[in-house]
Structure formats: structure tokens, C-alpha cells
């Protein structure tokens, strides 16, 4: 009976150790997944911040109103495109300068 009780105690100890190791591995995997998710969200936030000014400019030029800028001269689309690129570049530069990137 005593040997059987010792074997059960040993099995209980081993099960406890395996359970503890499994819990630690699960915590480590959850931490890694959180880090990956945070990196992806950061990338998405940076892309959103860089695209916001260009979206604003294209939305402005997409309005059907009278007296829009660059409407009367030749190459107005290219000027608007340069304005979009400049707005995105300015945003990227500001994010770099404030060390947000």
C-alpha cells in the first residue's frame, strides 16, 4: 500500500510539473502573439496617418463645386497629384521628427 501511495504522489508531482510547464508555454505564446498584433496595429496606424492628408486632398478635389483650384489651366491633375504626394510626405516627415516612427 505504501509503494502505491508513493507512486501516486510521484504521479501527482509530475502532473503538477507538466501543468506548470504547459501554463508557462501558453503565457509565452500569448505574449508573442500580443507582440505580433501590436506591430501590425502600429504599421496600420502609420499607414493610416500617412494616407489621411492625401485622402483629404483627393476628397477636396472630388467635390463638384465651382471655382476649384487648378481647374482652368492645363495639367491641373498633376498639380493636385503633387499636392497629395507633398501632403503624405509632410505627414511622414512630421511622424519621423516626433519619433512616432
GROMACS .gro file of C-alpha atoms in nm:
model
  101
    1UNK     CA    1   0.000   0.000   0.000
    2UNK     CA    2   0.283   0.234   0.087
    3UNK     CA    3   0.453   0.182  -0.254
    4UNK     CA    4   0.125   0.251  -0.429
    5UNK     CA    5   0.081   0.575  -0.231
    6UNK     CA    6   0.437   0.681  -0.321
    7UNK     CA    7   0.371   0.613  -0.689
    8UNK     CA    8   0.055   0.822  -0.674
    9UNK     CA    9   0.245   1.102  -0.504
   10UNK     CA   10   0.514   1.087  -0.772
   11UNK     CA   11   0.249   1.093  -1.046
   12UNK     CA   12   0.079   1.388  -0.879
   13UNK     CA   13   0.408   1.575  -0.864
   14UNK     CA   14   0.482   1.500  -1.232
   15UNK     CA   15   0.134   1.607  -1.342
   16UNK     CA   16   0.173   1.930  -1.148
   17UNK     CA   17   0.510   1.995  -1.312
   18UNK     CA   18   0.371   1.926  -1.661
   19UNK     CA   19   0.073   2.151  -1.590
   20UNK     CA   20   0.304   2.431  -1.475
   21UNK     CA   21   0.524   2.398  -1.784
   22UNK     CA   22   0.219   2.399  -2.012
   23UNK     CA   23   0.089   2.714  -1.841
   24UNK     CA   24   0.426   2.888  -1.884
   25UNK     CA   25   0.440   2.792  -2.252
   26UNK     CA   26   0.087   2.919  -2.301
   27UNK     CA   27   0.181   3.251  -2.139
   28UNK     CA   28   0.488   3.279  -2.361
   29UNK     CA   29   0.286   3.209  -2.676
   30UNK     CA   30   0.023   3.464  -2.572
   31UNK     CA   31   0.299   3.722  -2.517
   32UNK     CA   32   0.447   3.659  -2.861
   33UNK     CA   33   0.105   3.682  -3.025
   34UNK     CA   34   0.042   4.010  -2.846
   35UNK     CA   35   0.374   4.148  -2.970
   36UNK     CA   36   0.293   4.048  -3.329
   37UNK     CA   37  -0.052   4.206  -3.303
   38UNK     CA   38   0.098   4.527  -3.163
   39UNK     CA   39   0.347   4.550  -3.451
   40UNK     CA   40   0.069   4.502  -3.706
   41UNK     CA   41  -0.151   4.762  -3.540
   42UNK     CA   42   0.141   5.007  -3.532
   43UNK     CA   43   0.202   4.954  -3.905
   44UNK     CA   44  -0.167   5.004  -3.976
   45UNK     CA   45  -0.171   5.323  -3.767
   46UNK     CA   46   0.130   5.466  -3.950
   47UNK     CA   47  -0.022   5.386  -4.290
   48UNK     CA   48  -0.349   5.545  -4.183
   49UNK     CA   49  -0.170   5.859  -4.065
   50UNK     CA   50   0.025   5.885  -4.392
   51UNK     CA   51  -0.285   5.836  -4.608
   52UNK     CA   52  -0.508   6.077  -4.418
   53UNK     CA   53  -0.376   6.401  -4.580
   54UNK     CA   54  -0.392   6.256  -4.929
   55UNK     CA   55  -0.747   6.137  -4.864
   56UNK     CA   56  -0.838   6.485  -4.750
   57UNK     CA   57  -0.687   6.644  -5.063
   58UNK     CA   58  -0.850   6.396  -5.304
   59UNK     CA   59  -1.181   6.440  -5.124
   60UNK     CA   60  -1.149   6.816  -5.161
   61UNK     CA   61  -1.074   6.797  -5.531
   62UNK     CA   62  -1.352   6.542  -5.578
   63UNK     CA   63  -1.619   6.792  -5.478
   64UNK     CA   64  -1.835   6.916  -5.763
   65UNK     CA   65  -1.829   7.286  -5.689
   66UNK     CA   66  -1.750   7.592  -5.893
   67UNK     CA   67  -1.407   7.762  -5.886
   68UNK     CA   68  -1.196   7.462  -5.783
   69UNK     CA   69  -0.817   7.516  -5.778
   70UNK     CA   70  -0.619   7.406  -6.087
   71UNK     CA   71  -0.941   7.383  -6.290
   72UNK     CA   72  -0.871   7.640  -6.557
   73UNK     CA   73  -0.509   7.564  -6.650
   74UNK     CA   74  -0.350   7.266  -6.821
   75UNK     CA   75  -0.207   6.992  -6.602
   76UNK     CA   76  -0.427   7.062  -6.300
   77UNK     CA   77  -0.449   6.690  -6.225
   78UNK     CA   78  -0.071   6.670  -6.198
   79UNK     CA   79  -0.060   6.966  -5.962
   80UNK     CA   80  -0.325   6.802  -5.747
   81UNK     CA   81  -0.124   6.478  -5.752
   82UNK     CA   82   0.187   6.665  -5.642
   83UNK     CA   83  -0.014   6.823  -5.362
   84UNK     CA   84  -0.130   6.477  -5.248
   85UNK     CA   85   0.226   6.342  -5.251
   86UNK     CA   86   0.353   6.650  -5.068
   87UNK     CA   87   0.084   6.615  -4.801
   88UNK     CA   88   0.174   6.249  -4.747
   89UNK     CA   89   0.545   6.331  -4.739
   90UNK     CA   90   0.491   6.612  -4.490
   91UNK     CA   91   0.295   6.379  -4.264
   92UNK     CA   92   0.567   6.114  -4.286
   93UNK     CA   93   0.833   6.375  -4.209
   94UNK     CA   94   0.636   6.503  -3.908
   95UNK     CA   95   0.591   6.148  -3.777
   96UNK     CA   96   0.966   6.088  -3.816
   97UNK     CA   97   1.050   6.419  -3.649
   98UNK     CA   98   0.830   6.349  -3.347
   99UNK     CA   99   0.982   6.000  -3.328
  100UNK     CA  100   0.643   5.837  -3.373
  101UNK     CA  101   0.801   5.607  -3.633
   0.00000   0.00000   0.00000
